[in-house]
Short mmCIF file of C-alpha atoms in Angstrom, two decimals:
data_model
loop_
_atom_site.label_atom_id
_atom_site.label_comp_id
_atom_site.label_asym_id
_atom_site.label_seq_id
_atom_site.Cartn_x
_atom_site.Cartn_y
_atom_site.Cartn_z
CA MET I 60 0.00 0.00 0.00
CA THR I 61 1.35 3.43 -0.89
CA ARG I 62 1.04 6.51 1.26
CA THR I 63 -1.63 7.93 -1.03
CA GLU I 64 -3.66 4.72 -0.89
CA TYR I 65 -3.26 4.67 2.87
CA MET I 66 -4.46 8.26 3.26
CA ASN I 67 -7.35 7.73 0.85
CA ARG I 68 -8.45 4.66 2.76
CA LEU I 69 -8.22 6.58 6.03
CA GLU I 70 -10.29 9.41 4.60
CA GLN I 71 -12.89 6.89 3.47
CA LEU I 72 -13.03 5.29 6.92
CA LEU I 73 -13.44 8.68 8.55
CA SER I 74 -16.37 9.65 6.35
CA THR I 75 -18.70 9.36 9.33
CA VAL I 76 -16.83 11.77 11.59
CA PRO I 77 -17.43 15.55 11.38
CA GLU I 78 -15.48 17.22 8.62
CA THR I 79 -13.29 19.38 10.88
CA GLU I 80 -12.24 16.27 12.83
CA ARG I 81 -11.56 14.38 9.64
CA GLU I 82 -9.42 17.13 8.17
CA GLU I 83 -7.58 17.58 11.45
CA ALA I 84 -6.72 13.89 11.64
CA LEU I 85 -5.77 13.62 7.98
CA SER I 86 -3.44 16.58 8.17
CA TYR I 87 -1.88 15.11 11.32
CA TYR I 88 -1.11 11.81 9.65
CA SER I 89 0.03 13.44 6.45
CA ASP I 90 2.46 15.48 8.58
CA TYR I 91 3.45 12.23 10.24
CA PHE I 92 4.39 10.64 6.93
CA GLU I 93 6.42 13.69 5.99
CA ASP I 94 8.24 13.85 9.32
CA ALA I 95 8.94 10.16 9.75
CA ASN I 96 12.27 9.50 8.08
CA GLY I 97 11.45 6.25 6.43
CA SER I 98 9.90 4.64 3.40
CA ASP I 99 6.13 4.65 3.15
CA ASP I 100 6.13 0.93 3.92
CA GLU I 101 8.08 1.41 7.14
CA VAL I 102 5.86 4.21 8.34
CA ILE I 103 2.72 2.24 7.53
CA ALA I 104 4.11 -0.79 9.34
CA SER I 105 4.69 1.26 12.47
CA LEU I 106 1.37 3.09 12.29
CA GLY I 107 -0.76 0.01 11.73
CA SER I 108 -3.67 -0.33 9.35
CA PRO I 109 -5.87 2.62 8.39
CA GLU I 110 -8.70 0.74 10.10
CA GLU I 111 -6.84 0.84 13.43
CA ILE I 112 -6.04 4.52 13.03
CA ALA I 113 -9.64 5.35 12.17
CA GLU I 114 -10.82 3.31 15.14
CA SER I 115 -8.50 5.18 17.51
CA ILE I 116 -9.67 8.52 16.16
CA LYS I 117 -13.34 7.59 16.53
CA LEU I 118 -12.77 6.23 20.02
CA GLY I 119 -11.02 9.47 20.92
CA LEU I 120 -14.03 11.42 19.75
CA SER I 121 -16.67 9.28 21.41
CA ASP I 122 -14.78 8.95 24.67
CA ASN I 123 -14.50 12.66 25.04
CA GLY I 124 -16.01 13.77 28.31
CA GLU I 125 -16.86 10.42 29.79
CA GLY I 126 -15.52 10.07 33.23
CA GLY I 127 -12.83 8.14 34.91
CA VAL I 128 -12.00 8.47 38.53
CA PHE I 129 -9.46 10.72 40.09
CA THR I 130 -8.99 9.52 43.62
CA GLU I 131 -6.66 9.63 46.51
CA THR I 132 -4.92 6.50 45.37
CA GLY I 133 -4.06 8.00 42.03
CA PHE I 134 -5.63 7.70 38.69
CA GLU I 135 -7.91 4.81 37.97
CA SER I 136 -8.64 3.89 34.42
CA ARG I 137 -12.18 3.17 33.67
CA GLU I 138 -12.66 -0.60 33.45
CA GLY I 139 -14.21 -2.28 30.46
CA LYS I 140 -12.99 0.29 28.02
CA LYS I 141 -9.67 -1.36 27.40
CA ASP I 142 -9.09 -2.49 23.87
CA GLU I 143 -6.14 -3.17 21.61
CA LEU I 144 -4.84 0.27 22.40
CA GLY I 145 -4.31 -0.66 26.00
CA SER I 146 -5.78 1.49 28.69
CA PHE I 147 -4.97 4.76 26.97
CA THR I 148 -8.41 5.14 25.54
CA ALA I 149 -9.91 5.28 28.97
CA ILE I 150 -10.46 8.91 29.52
CA GLU I 151 -10.08 10.46 32.89
CA LYS I 152 -11.83 13.71 32.51
CA ILE I 153 -10.30 15.93 35.05
CA ILE I 154 -9.44 18.79 32.82
CA GLY I 155 -11.77 21.63 32.23
CA GLU I 156 -12.83 22.94 35.58
CA GLU I 157 -9.70 23.14 37.66
CA SER I 158 -8.46 26.42 36.33
CA THR I 159 -11.68 28.26 37.06
CA GLY I 160 -13.49 26.32 39.73
CA ASN I 161 -12.58 25.09 43.16
CA LYS I 162 -13.12 21.46 42.35
CA TYR I 163 -9.52 20.68 43.15
CA SER I 164 -7.97 21.25 46.45
CA TYR I 165 -4.25 21.09 46.11
CA GLY I 166 -3.63 20.68 49.79
CA ASN I 167 -6.36 18.38 50.89
CA LYS I 168 -6.48 15.24 48.90
CA SER I 169 -9.66 13.93 50.43
CA GLU I 170 -11.49 16.53 48.44
CA LEU I 171 -10.17 15.21 45.18
CA ARG I 172 -12.96 13.31 43.60
CA GLU I 173 -14.64 12.55 40.40
CA ILE I 174 -15.86 15.62 38.63
CA PRO I 175 -19.54 15.31 37.88
CA GLU I 176 -20.23 15.71 34.19
CA PRO I 177 -22.57 18.49 33.19
CA GLN I 178 -25.93 16.87 32.67
CA VAL I 179 -27.09 17.47 29.17
CA ASN I 180 -30.33 15.91 28.16
CA LYS I 181 -29.74 14.79 24.61
CA ASN I 182 -33.44 14.79 23.77
CA ASP I 183 -33.86 18.38 24.93
CA ARG I 184 -30.83 19.28 22.90
CA THR I 185 -32.20 17.67 19.76
CA VAL I 186 -35.59 19.33 20.16
CA LEU I 187 -33.86 22.66 20.68
CA MET I 188 -31.80 22.18 17.54
CA ILE I 189 -34.90 21.33 15.49
CA VAL I 190 -36.76 24.37 16.79
CA LEU I 191 -33.75 26.56 16.07
CA PHE I 192 -33.52 25.08 12.60
CA ILE I 193 -37.20 25.77 11.88
CA ILE I 194 -36.92 29.34 13.16
CA CYS I 195 -33.87 29.92 11.01
CA LEU I 196 -35.37 28.19 7.98
CA PRO I 197 -36.57 31.33 6.14
CA MET I 198 -33.16 32.90 6.63
CA ILE I 199 -31.38 29.75 5.52
CA ILE I 200 -33.58 29.48 2.43
CA GLY I 201 -32.93 33.14 1.63
CA VAL I 202 -29.19 32.79 1.97
CA LEU I 203 -29.14 29.55 -0.01
CA SER I 204 -31.22 31.10 -2.80
CA THR I 205 -28.89 34.06 -2.98
CA VAL I 206 -25.85 31.82 -3.13
CA PHE I 207 -27.54 29.66 -5.74
CA GLY I 208 -28.38 32.76 -7.79
CA LEU I 209 -24.85 34.06 -7.52
CA VAL I 210 -23.35 30.76 -8.57
CA VAL I 211 -25.75 30.32 -11.53
CA GLY I 212 -25.16 33.94 -12.55
CA ALA I 213 -21.41 33.55 -12.33
CA ILE I 214 -21.43 30.34 -14.35
CA SER I 215 -23.74 31.86 -16.99
CA THR I 216 -21.55 34.93 -17.30
CA ILE I 217 -18.42 32.85 -17.64
CA PHE I 218 -20.07 30.57 -20.16
CA GLY I 219 -21.59 33.53 -22.05
CA ILE I 220 -18.29 35.33 -22.53
CA GLY I 221 -16.64 32.10 -23.72
CA VAL I 222 -19.38 31.39 -26.27
CA GLY I 223 -19.43 35.05 -27.35
CA LEU I 224 -15.72 34.90 -28.11
CA ILE I 225 -16.20 31.78 -30.21
CA GLY I 226 -18.93 33.62 -32.12
CA ALA I 227 -16.58 36.53 -32.71
CA ILE I 228 -13.88 34.19 -34.00
CA VAL I 229 -16.25 32.44 -36.42
CA GLY I 230 -17.65 35.82 -37.60
CA LEU I 231 -14.21 37.34 -38.12
CA PHE I 232 -12.88 34.40 -40.10
CA GLY I 233 -16.10 34.25 -42.13
CA SER I 234 -15.73 37.93 -42.99
CA ALA I 235 -12.05 37.46 -43.77
CA ILE I 236 -12.70 34.62 -46.23
CA ALA I 237 -15.65 36.44 -47.81
CA LEU I 238 -13.71 39.69 -48.23
CA VAL I 239 -10.68 37.99 -49.78
CA ILE I 240 -12.84 35.92 -52.18
CA VAL I 241 -14.94 38.92 -53.20
CA GLY I 242 -11.78 41.03 -53.57
CA ILE I 243 -10.20 38.50 -55.93
CA ALA I 244 -13.37 37.68 -57.84
CA THR I 245 -14.31 41.29 -58.55
CA ILE I 246 -10.82 42.47 -59.53
CA SER I 247 -11.86 42.91 -63.18
CA GLN I 248 -14.94 44.99 -62.29
CA ILE I 249 -13.67 47.29 -59.52
CA GLY I 250 -10.02 47.59 -60.43
CA LEU I 251 -6.83 46.56 -58.62
CA ASN I 252 -6.82 49.25 -55.92
CA ALA I 253 -10.36 48.61 -54.67
CA SER I 254 -9.72 44.89 -54.83
CA LEU I 255 -6.58 45.23 -52.73
CA VAL I 256 -8.54 47.29 -50.16
CA LEU I 257 -11.07 44.45 -49.85
CA ILE I 258 -8.35 41.78 -49.56
CA GLY I 259 -6.51 43.94 -47.00
CA ALA I 260 -9.68 44.33 -44.93
CA GLY I 261 -10.10 40.55 -45.10
CA LEU I 262 -6.58 40.01 -43.78
CA ILE I 263 -7.21 42.46 -40.93
CA CYS I 264 -10.33 40.46 -40.03
CA ALA I 265 -8.25 37.27 -40.05
CA ALA I 266 -5.68 38.91 -37.78
CA LEU I 267 -8.44 39.99 -35.38
CA GLY I 268 -9.76 36.43 -35.50
CA VAL I 269 -6.36 35.06 -34.50
CA PHE I 270 -6.23 37.61 -31.70
CA CYS I 271 -9.66 36.43 -30.49
CA ILE I 272 -8.44 32.81 -30.51
CA TRP I 273 -5.59 33.88 -28.27
CA LEU I 274 -8.06 35.78 -26.10
CA GLU I 275 -10.27 32.69 -25.83
CA GLY I 276 -7.28 30.62 -24.81
CA ALA I 277 -6.32 33.11 -22.13
CA TYR I 278 -9.93 33.31 -21.01
CA ILE I 279 -10.31 29.53 -20.68
CA TYR I 280 -7.10 29.46 -18.65
CA LEU I 281 -8.50 32.18 -16.36
CA VAL I 282 -11.83 30.41 -15.94
CA LYS I 283 -10.07 27.19 -15.01
CA LYS I 284 -8.49 29.08 -12.14
CA LEU I 285 -11.74 30.84 -11.28
CA ILE I 286 -14.03 27.80 -11.03
CA PRO I 287 -12.25 26.22 -8.04
CA LEU I 288 -12.46 29.62 -6.36
CA ILE I 289 -16.21 29.77 -6.89
CA ILE I 290 -16.56 26.21 -5.61
CA ARG I 291 -14.53 27.10 -2.56
CA PHE I 292 -16.69 30.16 -1.95
CA ALA I 293 -19.84 28.05 -2.21
CA LYS I 294 -18.35 25.49 0.18
CA TRP I 295 -17.37 28.22 2.58
CA VAL I 296 -20.89 29.64 2.63
CA TRP I 297 -22.28 26.14 3.08
CA HIS I 298 -20.04 25.53 6.07
CA ALA I 299 -20.75 28.96 7.51
CA ILE I 300 -24.43 28.03 7.63
CA PHE I 301 -24.36 24.36 8.48
CA GLY I 302 -21.10 24.38 10.42
CA ILE I 303 -23.01 25.92 13.31
CA PHE I 304 -25.39 23.00 13.40
CA LYS I 305 -22.68 20.41 12.96
CA LYS I 306 -20.71 21.92 15.80
CA GLU I 307 -23.76 21.76 18.02
CA GLU I 308 -24.19 18.10 17.13
CA VAL I 309 -20.62 17.35 18.09
CA ASN I 310 -21.03 19.10 21.39
CA ALA I 311 -24.32 17.43 22.12
CA MET Q 275 6.35 -2.72 30.68
CA ILE Q 276 4.09 -4.62 33.03
CA PHE Q 277 2.42 -1.52 34.48
CA ASN Q 278 -0.33 0.15 32.50
CA THR Q 279 -0.09 3.81 31.80
CA GLY Q 280 -3.42 5.40 32.62
CA ALA Q 281 -4.86 8.16 30.53
CA ALA Q 282 -4.02 10.81 33.12
CA LEU Q 283 -0.41 9.71 33.31
CA LEU Q 284 -0.20 9.69 29.53
CA ASP Q 285 -1.69 13.21 29.49
CA ALA Q 286 0.89 14.25 32.04
CA ILE Q 287 3.77 12.78 30.03
CA VAL Q 288 2.57 14.42 26.83
CA LEU Q 289 2.10 17.79 28.55
CA ALA Q 290 5.55 17.53 30.09
CA ILE Q 291 7.16 16.70 26.74
CA VAL Q 292 5.38 19.50 24.91
CA SER Q 293 6.19 21.97 27.70
CA ARG Q 294 9.91 21.36 27.22
CA GLN Q 295 9.78 23.06 23.83
CA MET Q 296 9.03 26.71 24.37
CA SER Q 297 8.57 27.36 20.66
CA GLY Q 298 6.34 24.33 20.13
CA THR Q 299 6.89 20.85 18.80
CA TYR Q 300 5.17 18.57 16.29
CA GLY Q 301 3.28 15.28 16.32
CA TYR Q 302 5.93 12.90 15.07
CA LYS Q 303 8.55 14.26 17.47
CA ILE Q 304 6.17 14.08 20.43
CA THR Q 305 5.34 10.48 19.55
CA GLN Q 306 8.99 9.48 19.42
CA GLU Q 307 9.76 11.21 22.71
CA VAL Q 308 6.80 9.60 24.47
CA ARG Q 309 7.93 6.24 23.09
CA GLN Q 310 11.31 6.70 24.71
CA VAL Q 311 9.54 6.66 28.07
CA ILE Q 312 6.61 4.29 27.70
CA GLU Q 313 5.41 1.68 25.26
CA LEU Q 314 2.86 3.25 23.04
CA SER Q 315 1.52 2.38 19.63
CA GLU Q 316 2.16 5.20 17.21
CA SER Q 317 -1.53 5.70 16.57
CA THR Q 318 -2.38 6.34 20.20
CA LEU Q 319 -1.03 9.83 20.44
CA TYR Q 320 -3.25 11.65 17.98
CA PRO Q 321 -6.49 11.26 20.00
CA VAL Q 322 -4.62 12.38 23.12
CA LEU Q 323 -3.21 15.47 21.44
CA ARG Q 324 -6.60 16.27 19.94
CA ARG Q 325 -8.32 15.97 23.32
CA LEU Q 326 -5.70 18.05 25.11
CA GLN Q 327 -6.16 20.62 22.37
CA LYS Q 328 -9.94 20.63 22.83
CA ASP Q 329 -9.50 20.92 26.57
CA GLU Q 330 -7.33 23.96 25.90
CA CYS Q 331 -4.29 22.44 27.52
CA LEU Q 332 -2.49 22.59 24.20
CA GLU Q 333 -2.72 25.12 21.43
CA VAL Q 334 -1.79 24.48 17.82
CA PHE Q 335 -0.33 26.60 15.09
CA ASP Q 336 0.94 25.95 11.59
CA GLN Q 337 4.41 26.90 10.50
CA GLN Q 338 6.25 26.58 7.21
CA PHE Q 339 8.74 23.75 7.22
CA ASP Q 340 10.47 22.31 4.18
CA GLY Q 341 8.01 24.00 1.85
CA ARG Q 342 4.90 22.74 3.60
CA ASN Q 343 2.79 23.62 6.60
CA ARG Q 344 3.60 21.66 9.69
CA ARG Q 345 1.32 21.64 12.72
CA TYR Q 346 2.96 22.55 15.98
CA TYR Q 347 1.72 22.02 19.51
CA LYS Q 348 2.40 24.33 22.39
CA ILE Q 349 1.36 24.16 26.03
CA THR Q 350 -1.11 26.75 27.31
CA GLU Q 351 -1.34 28.39 30.71
CA LYS Q 352 -4.12 26.00 31.55
CA GLY Q 353 -2.04 23.07 30.36
CA ARG Q 354 0.82 24.19 32.57
CA ALA Q 355 -1.48 24.39 35.58
CA GLN Q 356 -2.77 20.93 34.76
CA LEU Q 357 0.78 19.61 34.41
CA ASN Q 358 1.73 21.06 37.80
CA LEU Q 359 -1.26 19.33 39.33
CA TYR Q 360 -0.24 16.05 37.71
CA ILE Q 361 3.32 16.43 38.90
CA SER Q 362 2.37 17.09 42.52
CA GLU Q 363 -0.11 14.21 42.44
CA TRP Q 364 2.44 11.92 40.86
CA THR Q 365 5.06 12.84 43.42
CA SER Q 366 2.84 12.06 46.37
CA TYR Q 367 1.52 8.91 44.69
CA SER Q 368 4.91 7.52 43.81
CA ASN Q 369 6.29 8.48 47.23
CA LYS Q 370 3.63 6.43 48.93
CA ILE Q 371 4.24 3.47 46.66
CA ASN Q 372 7.97 3.74 47.27
CA GLN Q 373 7.43 3.87 51.00
CA ILE Q 374 5.31 0.72 50.84
CA PHE Q 375 7.99 -1.02 48.83
CA GLU Q 376 10.66 0.04 51.27
CA GLY Q 377 8.55 -1.01 54.21
CA GLY Q 378 8.12 2.50 55.57
CA ILE Q 379 4.40 2.65 56.21
CA VAL Q 380 2.85 0.12 58.53
CA GLY Q 381 -0.93 -0.37 58.57
#
């Protein structure tokens, strides 16, 4: 398995975790490959399969906030959570309150105890999210419509200019050919000078046509750069709207 | 090693290792340094770093290295306070264990 295959597989396996978490993890492991001084095979051998990595990431996410016990006798891992990773996945949640609250007494150990988790009723949370979603719906629809309009407008404009240029090219070359043919054909009727003027005009049209071809080429190049930007903008707007909800889901 | 390393002790080790680098350090290096102390599969560290980051004990920043962005981890004030707590707890814990082993404390 190559590094690319490994990372692709990992991305696939993480498709169920929130996007920010997925990107975070992927960039971590891509850094890891870069920093580990070894062949891809060696690094993969030491990391383990993508399945194991994905499992450890998911466990890390789901374990977040569930309690272990912090007692006088030291730290006790939560039982029953041990898996192939050893006891490291057992989470002792003692971080979070100590810097603000008085939950920890540095001097008196008998007061050290398990920190009660904030009680969040998941059902209440879900109902709240749905209500919030319904309230925000008109706004969301408005924003989405605007974005949709902008994107369609942008694409139409881009497309329109491209097609317009092609039209100009065809027209210019058509005129060029017509002018040259007419110039040559009518030489006996209108005289050499007039005929040369017509042929000259035809050549100018051809030159303009060539210029338009160049313009079209440059334009297509520009558009190729522009489209990813538009897609990124659309994605950004999408995340700005739904990121809020996703974040809430993660916290819930 | 025959003794398990609990999550809190692992947190403490990671915080201590990160705190040694004032300007921040990165994932691979942290992993290797942790592995010098305890047995640890290389995939174990990421969830720990991520959780410490979410708990605001570590902060991250990206810095150019070798023509790419590398993620660096740095200990926060909160992380330092947490580490100090771990250290004082560990000291008293290991002292008691040592005393038992040396026959100091009797029922």
